[in-house]
Amino acid sequence: MQNRRNNLYLLIILCLLAGLFTGRTFLFNLAYVFIGLIILSYGWAWLSVRWLNIGRKTRARRAQVGRNLEETFVVRNRSFLPKLWLEVRDHSDLPGHRASHVVPAMNARSTYRWHVETPCIARGEFRLGPITLTSGDPFGLFLSPRRIDATSRVIVYPATVPINKFELPMGTLSGGEAQRRRSHYVTTNAAGVREYVTGDSFNRIHWRSSARRDQLMVKEFEIDPMVDIWLFADFSAASLVESPGLQRIDGRGAVIPTDSGIPESTEEYCVVIAASLAKFFTEMERALGFAAYTPNREVHQPERGNRQLTRILETLAVARSFSEYTLGQMLTLETPYFTRGTTLVIVTASADTSWVLEAQILGRKGIKTMCVLVDSQSFGGTTPTDNIRGILRVAKIPTIVVNRNDDLTSVLGQRPL
């Protein structure tokens, strides 16, 4: 287009010079026509990206690795002039997102829409937008861009694998002493009935007792005596081992996988294992707590239900192994928050043996500890893991070892050593 305009400028100059030397009016009129053409083309290009509305509707602001993110784009021409063509360029940073589109000719007051499905290949929080609209004049002399800075965020949860069973340390699968304390929320332990008071939920009404006493009676519940489970994910920088050819967004962002499997990084394996265990315990209706340094300290007190799972997945989606704390230091900092009888499941790739001492101290406080050890040596790490395995065995800490390319469903279902 720059060459076309330059040629047109040259023609105008030549017509004006020829008109000056020859005095012929035709040449001056021809120059004026070319000048008018330039003005008309510039105005047309400017108007082509005005009086336009563009909207993007994301079906859900949360997705998961392995699933699709669906978006619908709608362009409305509010002008009484037609639009010959329109290029919509999307500047989202979601990997593999191809939402840019060329809109064909649009009549006045018309609407055009298109649908985009993007496979989510990397976990993390990503930006959708901004958008640049570009159009031009019918003579191909000018391009007029218009930037729309509106943005939104989408979070992509990590992938999970199905877990059929997961054996916790003996004596902690169920049980615990009944606390005989009334609960304001529904648990699995009904303790009795009482009269209905304003504010009680209707799903707590015990209809048989209400019919027998001829007044509304509601059920009372006790705090569940089952012990809490804490999931502790290690994202220390010292434990990170990954393939040299692994690519990250902007160097420190999400890992971009090269195939359909889990990326060859201990960080990604820890994330998938922690997310899968969180889903498993949530579906088992266990009270689950979560702690990690991602590198910011993230602690979620034990709760049940999908809301707790959502919190954990959101934390794992943006977790990076940049923490300066070692696993031993993190356990020391979080020890006061673990109550007696708690089951602590540690997911780590650390070959440092110093954290085992902290785990033994927790054991003496009545906290059962279990480890899911990602073997960093199988990822190319230089520190042998035989030593940490032996120390865990001597410390009588049940351990499941995960190697690179293992079937996580099968490995996590094995009996701990």
Coordinates of C-alpha atoms in Angstrom, one line a residue:
M1 CA 0.0 0.0 0.0
Q2 CA 2.9 2.3 0.7
N3 CA 4.1 1.8 -2.9
R4 CA 0.7 2.5 -4.3
R5 CA 0.5 5.8 -2.4
N6 CA 4.0 6.7 -3.4
N7 CA 3.1 6.1 -7.1
L8 CA 0.0 8.2 -6.7
Y9 CA 2.0 11.0 -5.1
L10 CA 4.4 10.8 -8.0
L11 CA 1.5 11.1 -10.5
I12 CA 0.1 14.1 -8.7
I13 CA 3.5 15.8 -8.8
L14 CA 4.0 15.0 -12.5
C15 CA 0.5 16.2 -13.4
L16 CA 1.1 19.5 -11.6
L17 CA 4.5 20.0 -13.2
A18 CA 3.2 19.2 -16.6
G19 CA 0.2 21.5 -16.1
L20 CA 2.6 24.3 -15.1
F21 CA 4.8 23.9 -18.1
T22 CA 2.0 23.3 -20.7
G23 CA -0.8 25.3 -19.1
R24 CA -3.3 22.6 -19.9
T25 CA -6.3 22.5 -17.5
F26 CA -6.8 18.8 -18.0
L27 CA -3.5 18.0 -16.2
F28 CA -4.5 20.2 -13.2
N29 CA -7.9 18.5 -13.1
L30 CA -6.3 15.1 -13.2
A31 CA -4.1 16.1 -10.3
Y32 CA -7.1 17.3 -8.4
V33 CA -8.8 13.9 -9.0
F34 CA -5.9 12.0 -7.6
I35 CA -5.8 14.3 -4.6
G36 CA -9.5 13.7 -4.1
L37 CA -9.0 10.0 -4.4
I38 CA -6.4 10.1 -1.6
I39 CA -8.7 12.0 0.7
L40 CA -11.7 9.8 -0.2
S41 CA -9.6 6.6 0.4
Y42 CA -8.3 7.9 3.7
G43 CA -11.8 8.8 4.9
W44 CA -13.2 5.5 3.8
A45 CA -10.5 3.5 5.6
W46 CA -11.1 5.6 8.8
L47 CA -14.8 5.0 8.7
S48 CA -14.4 1.3 8.0
V49 CA -13.4 0.6 11.6
R50 CA -15.9 3.0 13.2
W51 CA -19.5 2.3 14.3
L52 CA -18.6 -1.3 14.9
N53 CA -19.4 -3.3 18.0
I54 CA -17.4 -6.5 18.7
G55 CA -18.1 -8.9 21.5
R56 CA -16.6 -12.1 22.7
K57 CA -18.5 -14.5 24.8
T58 CA -16.5 -17.1 26.7
R59 CA -18.6 -20.1 27.6
A60 CA -16.7 -20.5 30.9
R61 CA -13.8 -18.6 32.5
R62 CA -12.4 -21.8 33.8
A63 CA -11.1 -24.7 31.7
Q64 CA -8.8 -27.7 32.2
V65 CA -5.8 -29.1 30.4
G66 CA -7.1 -31.6 27.9
R67 CA -10.4 -29.9 27.4
N68 CA -11.5 -27.1 25.0
L69 CA -12.1 -23.5 25.7
E70 CA -15.1 -22.3 23.6
E71 CA -15.6 -18.7 22.5
T72 CA -18.1 -16.9 20.3
F73 CA -17.3 -13.6 18.6
V74 CA -20.0 -11.2 17.3
V75 CA -19.3 -8.2 15.1
R76 CA -22.2 -5.7 14.5
N77 CA -22.1 -3.0 11.8
R78 CA -24.0 0.0 13.3
S79 CA -23.3 2.2 10.3
F80 CA -25.5 2.8 7.3
L81 CA -22.4 2.2 5.1
P82 CA -21.3 -1.4 4.2
K83 CA -17.9 -2.8 5.3
L84 CA -16.0 -4.3 2.5
W85 CA -13.7 -6.4 4.7
L86 CA -12.5 -6.5 8.3
E87 CA -9.6 -8.2 9.9
V88 CA -10.0 -9.1 13.6
R89 CA -6.7 -9.8 15.2
D90 CA -6.7 -11.3 18.7
H91 CA -3.8 -10.7 21.1
S92 CA -4.6 -13.3 23.7
D93 CA -1.7 -15.1 25.4
L94 CA -3.4 -18.5 25.8
P95 CA -1.2 -21.0 24.0
G96 CA -2.7 -22.3 20.8
H97 CA -5.5 -19.8 20.8
R98 CA -6.4 -19.0 17.2
A99 CA -9.3 -16.5 17.4
S100 CA -8.1 -14.0 14.7
H101 CA -10.5 -13.9 11.8
V102 CA -11.1 -12.1 8.5
V103 CA -14.7 -10.9 8.3
P104 CA -16.2 -10.8 4.7
A105 CA -18.3 -7.9 3.4
M106 CA -20.9 -6.8 5.8
N107 CA -24.1 -4.9 4.8
A108 CA -25.4 -1.9 6.7
R109 CA -26.8 -2.8 10.1
S110 CA -25.8 -6.4 9.8
T111 CA -24.2 -9.0 12.1
Y112 CA -21.5 -11.5 11.7
R113 CA -20.4 -14.2 14.2
W114 CA -17.9 -17.1 14.4
H115 CA -17.1 -19.8 16.9
V116 CA -13.7 -20.8 18.2
E117 CA -12.7 -23.9 20.1
T118 CA -9.2 -23.9 21.6
P119 CA -7.6 -27.1 23.1
C120 CA -6.1 -26.2 26.4
I121 CA -2.6 -27.5 26.5
A122 CA -1.0 -25.6 29.4
R123 CA -2.1 -24.8 32.9
G124 CA -2.1 -21.2 34.2
E125 CA -3.9 -17.9 34.2
F126 CA -4.1 -16.3 30.8
R127 CA -5.3 -13.1 29.2
L128 CA -8.0 -12.9 26.5
G129 CA -7.7 -9.8 24.4
P130 CA -7.0 -7.1 23.5
I131 CA -8.3 -7.0 19.9
T132 CA -7.2 -5.0 16.9
L133 CA -9.6 -4.2 14.1
T134 CA -8.1 -3.4 10.7
S135 CA -9.8 -2.4 7.5
G136 CA -9.1 -0.3 4.4
D137 CA -10.4 1.5 1.4
P138 CA -11.5 -0.2 -1.9
F139 CA -8.5 1.2 -3.8
G140 CA -6.0 -0.4 -1.4
L141 CA -4.3 2.8 -0.5
F142 CA -4.7 3.0 3.3
L143 CA -5.1 0.6 6.2
S144 CA -6.8 1.9 9.4
P145 CA -6.2 -0.1 12.6
R146 CA -8.3 0.4 15.7
R147 CA -7.3 -1.2 19.0
I148 CA -9.9 -2.4 21.6
D149 CA -8.1 -2.7 24.9
A150 CA -10.8 -4.7 26.8
T151 CA -9.4 -7.9 28.3
S152 CA -10.6 -10.7 30.5
R153 CA -8.9 -13.6 32.3
V154 CA -9.3 -17.3 32.0
I155 CA -7.7 -19.9 34.3
V156 CA -6.8 -23.3 33.0
Y157 CA -6.7 -26.0 35.7
P158 CA -4.1 -28.7 35.6
A159 CA -4.9 -32.1 34.2
T160 CA -6.0 -34.9 36.5
V161 CA -5.8 -38.7 36.3
P162 CA -8.4 -41.1 37.6
I163 CA -7.4 -42.7 41.0
N164 CA -9.2 -45.9 41.8
K165 CA -7.7 -46.3 45.3
F166 CA -5.1 -44.6 47.4
E167 CA -3.9 -46.3 50.6
L168 CA -3.3 -44.0 53.5
P169 CA -1.2 -45.0 56.6
M170 CA -2.8 -47.6 58.8
G171 CA -5.2 -46.3 61.4
T172 CA -6.1 -43.1 59.6
L173 CA -8.5 -44.3 57.0
S174 CA -11.4 -43.6 59.3
G175 CA -12.1 -43.2 63.0
G176 CA -11.1 -40.8 65.6
E177 CA -12.9 -40.0 68.8
A178 CA -16.4 -38.6 68.5
Q179 CA -16.2 -35.0 69.7
R180 CA -19.8 -34.7 70.8
R181 CA -19.9 -31.1 69.5
R182 CA -22.9 -29.7 67.6
S183 CA -22.2 -28.5 64.0
H184 CA -24.0 -25.6 62.2
Y185 CA -23.5 -27.4 58.9
V186 CA -24.6 -30.8 57.6
T187 CA -22.2 -33.7 58.4
T188 CA -22.6 -37.5 58.1
N189 CA -23.4 -37.8 61.8
A190 CA -27.0 -37.0 62.9
A191 CA -27.1 -36.5 66.6
G192 CA -30.8 -35.8 67.2
V193 CA -33.7 -33.5 66.5
R194 CA -34.9 -30.2 67.9
E195 CA -37.7 -27.7 67.2
Y196 CA -37.6 -25.7 64.0
V197 CA -36.4 -22.0 64.4
T198 CA -36.5 -19.3 61.8
G199 CA -33.5 -19.5 59.5
D200 CA -33.1 -23.3 59.5
S201 CA -32.8 -24.9 56.1
F202 CA -35.7 -26.9 54.9
N203 CA -33.5 -29.8 53.9
R204 CA -32.7 -30.4 57.6
I205 CA -36.4 -30.9 58.5
H206 CA -37.1 -34.5 59.9
W207 CA -40.5 -35.1 58.5
R208 CA -41.3 -38.2 60.5
S209 CA -40.6 -36.5 63.8
S210 CA -42.5 -33.4 62.6
A211 CA -45.6 -35.6 61.8
R212 CA -45.4 -37.4 65.1
R213 CA -45.1 -34.2 67.2
D214 CA -47.3 -32.1 65.0
Q215 CA -44.7 -29.4 64.6
L216 CA -41.6 -28.9 62.5
M217 CA -38.5 -30.6 63.8
V218 CA -35.0 -30.4 62.3
K219 CA -32.0 -32.7 62.5
E220 CA -28.9 -31.8 64.5
F221 CA -25.5 -32.9 63.5
E222 CA -22.2 -33.6 65.2
I223 CA -18.7 -32.7 63.9
D224 CA -17.4 -35.6 61.8
P225 CA -15.0 -37.6 63.8
M226 CA -13.0 -38.6 60.7
V227 CA -9.5 -37.2 60.7
D228 CA -8.4 -34.4 58.4
I229 CA -6.1 -34.9 55.4
W230 CA -3.6 -32.3 54.5
L231 CA -2.0 -32.3 51.0
F232 CA 1.4 -30.6 51.0
A233 CA 2.9 -29.9 47.5
D234 CA 6.6 -29.1 47.3
F235 CA 7.4 -26.3 44.7
S236 CA 10.9 -25.5 46.0
A237 CA 13.4 -24.3 43.3
A238 CA 16.0 -26.8 44.6
S239 CA 13.7 -29.7 43.8
L240 CA 13.0 -28.7 40.2
V241 CA 14.4 -31.0 37.4
E242 CA 13.1 -30.8 33.9
S243 CA 14.2 -31.6 30.3
P244 CA 16.6 -29.0 28.8
G245 CA 14.5 -28.6 25.7
L246 CA 11.4 -27.7 27.7
Q247 CA 9.8 -24.4 26.7
R248 CA 8.0 -22.0 29.0
I249 CA 5.9 -19.0 28.1
D250 CA 8.1 -15.9 28.5
G251 CA 10.8 -18.1 30.0
R252 CA 9.2 -18.4 33.4
G253 CA 5.6 -19.0 32.7
A254 CA 3.6 -22.2 32.0
V255 CA 5.3 -25.2 30.4
I256 CA 4.3 -25.7 26.7
P257 CA 4.0 -29.4 26.1
T258 CA 5.3 -31.0 22.9
D259 CA 3.0 -34.0 23.0
S260 CA -0.1 -35.3 24.7
G261 CA 1.6 -36.6 27.8
I262 CA 2.7 -34.8 31.0
P263 CA 5.7 -32.5 30.3
E264 CA 9.0 -33.9 31.4
S265 CA 9.3 -31.7 34.5
T266 CA 9.1 -32.7 38.1
E267 CA 7.0 -29.6 38.7
E268 CA 4.3 -30.7 36.2
Y269 CA 4.3 -34.2 37.7
C270 CA 3.8 -32.8 41.2
V271 CA 1.0 -30.6 40.0
V272 CA -0.9 -33.4 38.3
I273 CA -0.4 -35.8 41.3
A274 CA -1.6 -33.1 43.8
A275 CA -4.6 -32.2 41.6
S276 CA -5.5 -35.9 41.1
L277 CA -5.3 -36.6 44.9
A278 CA -7.3 -33.5 45.7
K279 CA -10.0 -34.7 43.4
F280 CA -9.9 -38.2 44.8
F281 CA -10.2 -37.1 48.5
T282 CA -12.9 -34.6 47.6
E283 CA -15.0 -37.3 45.9
M284 CA -14.5 -39.5 49.0
E285 CA -16.0 -36.6 51.0
R286 CA -13.0 -36.3 53.2
A287 CA -12.0 -33.0 54.9
L288 CA -9.0 -31.9 52.8
G289 CA -6.5 -29.1 53.6
F290 CA -3.8 -27.9 51.2
A291 CA -0.5 -26.1 51.7
A292 CA 2.2 -25.0 49.2
Y293 CA 4.6 -22.3 48.4
T294 CA 3.9 -21.4 44.8
P295 CA 6.2 -19.4 45.5
N296 CA 3.7 -17.4 47.6
R297 CA 2.4 -19.1 50.7
E298 CA -0.9 -20.7 49.9
V299 CA -2.8 -22.5 52.8
H300 CA -6.4 -23.7 52.6
Q301 CA -7.9 -25.0 55.8
P302 CA -9.6 -28.4 55.7
E303 CA -13.0 -28.4 54.1
R304 CA -15.2 -30.7 52.1
G305 CA -16.8 -30.3 48.7
N306 CA -16.2 -28.9 45.3
R307 CA -15.5 -25.4 46.5
Q308 CA -12.4 -26.6 48.3
L309 CA -11.3 -28.6 45.2
T310 CA -11.8 -25.4 43.1
R311 CA -9.5 -23.4 45.4
I312 CA -6.8 -26.1 45.2
L313 CA -7.0 -26.4 41.4
E314 CA -6.8 -22.6 41.1
T315 CA -3.7 -22.6 43.3
L316 CA -2.1 -25.4 41.3
A317 CA -2.9 -23.8 38.0
V318 CA -0.4 -21.0 38.7
A319 CA 2.1 -22.9 40.9
R320 CA 5.7 -22.5 39.9
S321 CA 8.8 -24.0 41.4
F322 CA 10.5 -20.7 42.4
S323 CA 10.3 -20.9 46.2
E324 CA 13.6 -20.2 47.9
Y325 CA 12.4 -22.3 50.9
T326 CA 13.5 -25.9 51.1
L327 CA 10.9 -28.6 51.8
G328 CA 12.3 -29.0 55.4
Q329 CA 11.9 -25.2 56.0
M330 CA 8.3 -25.2 54.7
L331 CA 7.4 -28.1 56.9
T332 CA 8.8 -26.3 59.9
L333 CA 6.8 -23.2 59.1
E334 CA 3.6 -25.1 58.7
T335 CA 3.9 -27.6 61.6
P336 CA 1.8 -25.4 64.1
Y337 CA -1.2 -25.7 61.7
F338 CA -1.4 -29.5 61.7
T339 CA -3.5 -30.9 64.5
R340 CA -2.9 -34.3 66.2
G341 CA -4.4 -37.2 64.2
T342 CA -4.0 -35.4 60.9
T343 CA -2.8 -37.4 57.9
L344 CA -0.2 -35.4 55.9
V345 CA 0.5 -36.4 52.3
I346 CA 3.6 -34.8 50.9
V347 CA 4.1 -34.6 47.1
T348 CA 7.8 -33.8 46.4
A349 CA 10.7 -34.4 44.0
S350 CA 13.3 -33.3 46.6
A351 CA 16.2 -35.6 47.0
D352 CA 17.4 -33.7 50.1
T353 CA 17.2 -35.9 53.1
S354 CA 16.9 -33.1 55.7
W355 CA 13.1 -32.8 55.5
V356 CA 12.7 -36.4 56.7
L357 CA 13.7 -35.3 60.2
E358 CA 10.9 -32.7 60.2
A359 CA 8.5 -35.5 59.1
Q360 CA 9.6 -37.7 62.0
I361 CA 9.0 -34.8 64.4
L362 CA 5.5 -34.5 63.0
G363 CA 5.1 -38.3 63.6
R364 CA 6.0 -37.9 67.3
K365 CA 3.2 -35.3 67.5
G366 CA 0.6 -37.7 66.3
I367 CA 0.6 -36.6 62.7
K368 CA 0.7 -39.5 60.2
T369 CA 3.0 -38.7 57.3
M370 CA 3.0 -40.2 53.8
C371 CA 5.2 -39.3 50.8
V372 CA 4.6 -39.4 47.1
L373 CA 8.1 -39.1 45.8
V374 CA 8.7 -38.0 42.2
D375 CA 12.1 -39.6 41.3
S376 CA 14.1 -36.6 40.0
Q377 CA 16.9 -38.9 38.8
S378 CA 14.5 -40.4 36.1
F379 CA 14.1 -36.8 34.8
G380 CA 17.8 -36.4 34.4
G381 CA 18.7 -35.1 37.9
T382 CA 22.2 -35.6 39.0
T383 CA 21.4 -36.4 42.7
P384 CA 20.8 -40.1 43.3
T385 CA 17.5 -40.8 45.0
D386 CA 18.5 -44.2 46.5
N387 CA 19.6 -42.3 49.7
I388 CA 16.2 -40.5 50.2
R389 CA 14.3 -43.8 49.6
G390 CA 16.4 -45.6 52.1
I391 CA 16.0 -42.9 54.8
L392 CA 12.2 -42.8 54.2
R393 CA 12.1 -46.6 54.6
V394 CA 14.1 -46.4 57.9
A395 CA 11.9 -43.6 59.1
K396 CA 8.9 -45.8 58.4
I397 CA 7.2 -43.2 56.3
P398 CA 5.0 -44.9 53.7
T399 CA 6.2 -43.9 50.2
I400 CA 5.0 -44.2 46.6
V401 CA 7.7 -43.6 44.0
V402 CA 6.8 -42.0 40.7
N403 CA 9.1 -42.2 37.7
R404 CA 9.0 -40.3 34.4
N405 CA 6.4 -41.7 32.0
D406 CA 4.8 -43.8 34.7
D407 CA 1.1 -44.5 34.5
L408 CA 0.0 -42.4 37.4
T409 CA -3.4 -44.2 37.9
S410 CA -1.6 -47.5 38.3
V411 CA 1.3 -46.2 40.4
L412 CA -0.8 -44.2 42.9
G413 CA -3.0 -47.2 43.4
Q414 CA -0.1 -49.3 44.6
R415 CA 0.6 -50.2 48.2
P416 CA 3.1 -47.7 49.7
L417 CA 6.5 -49.1 50.6

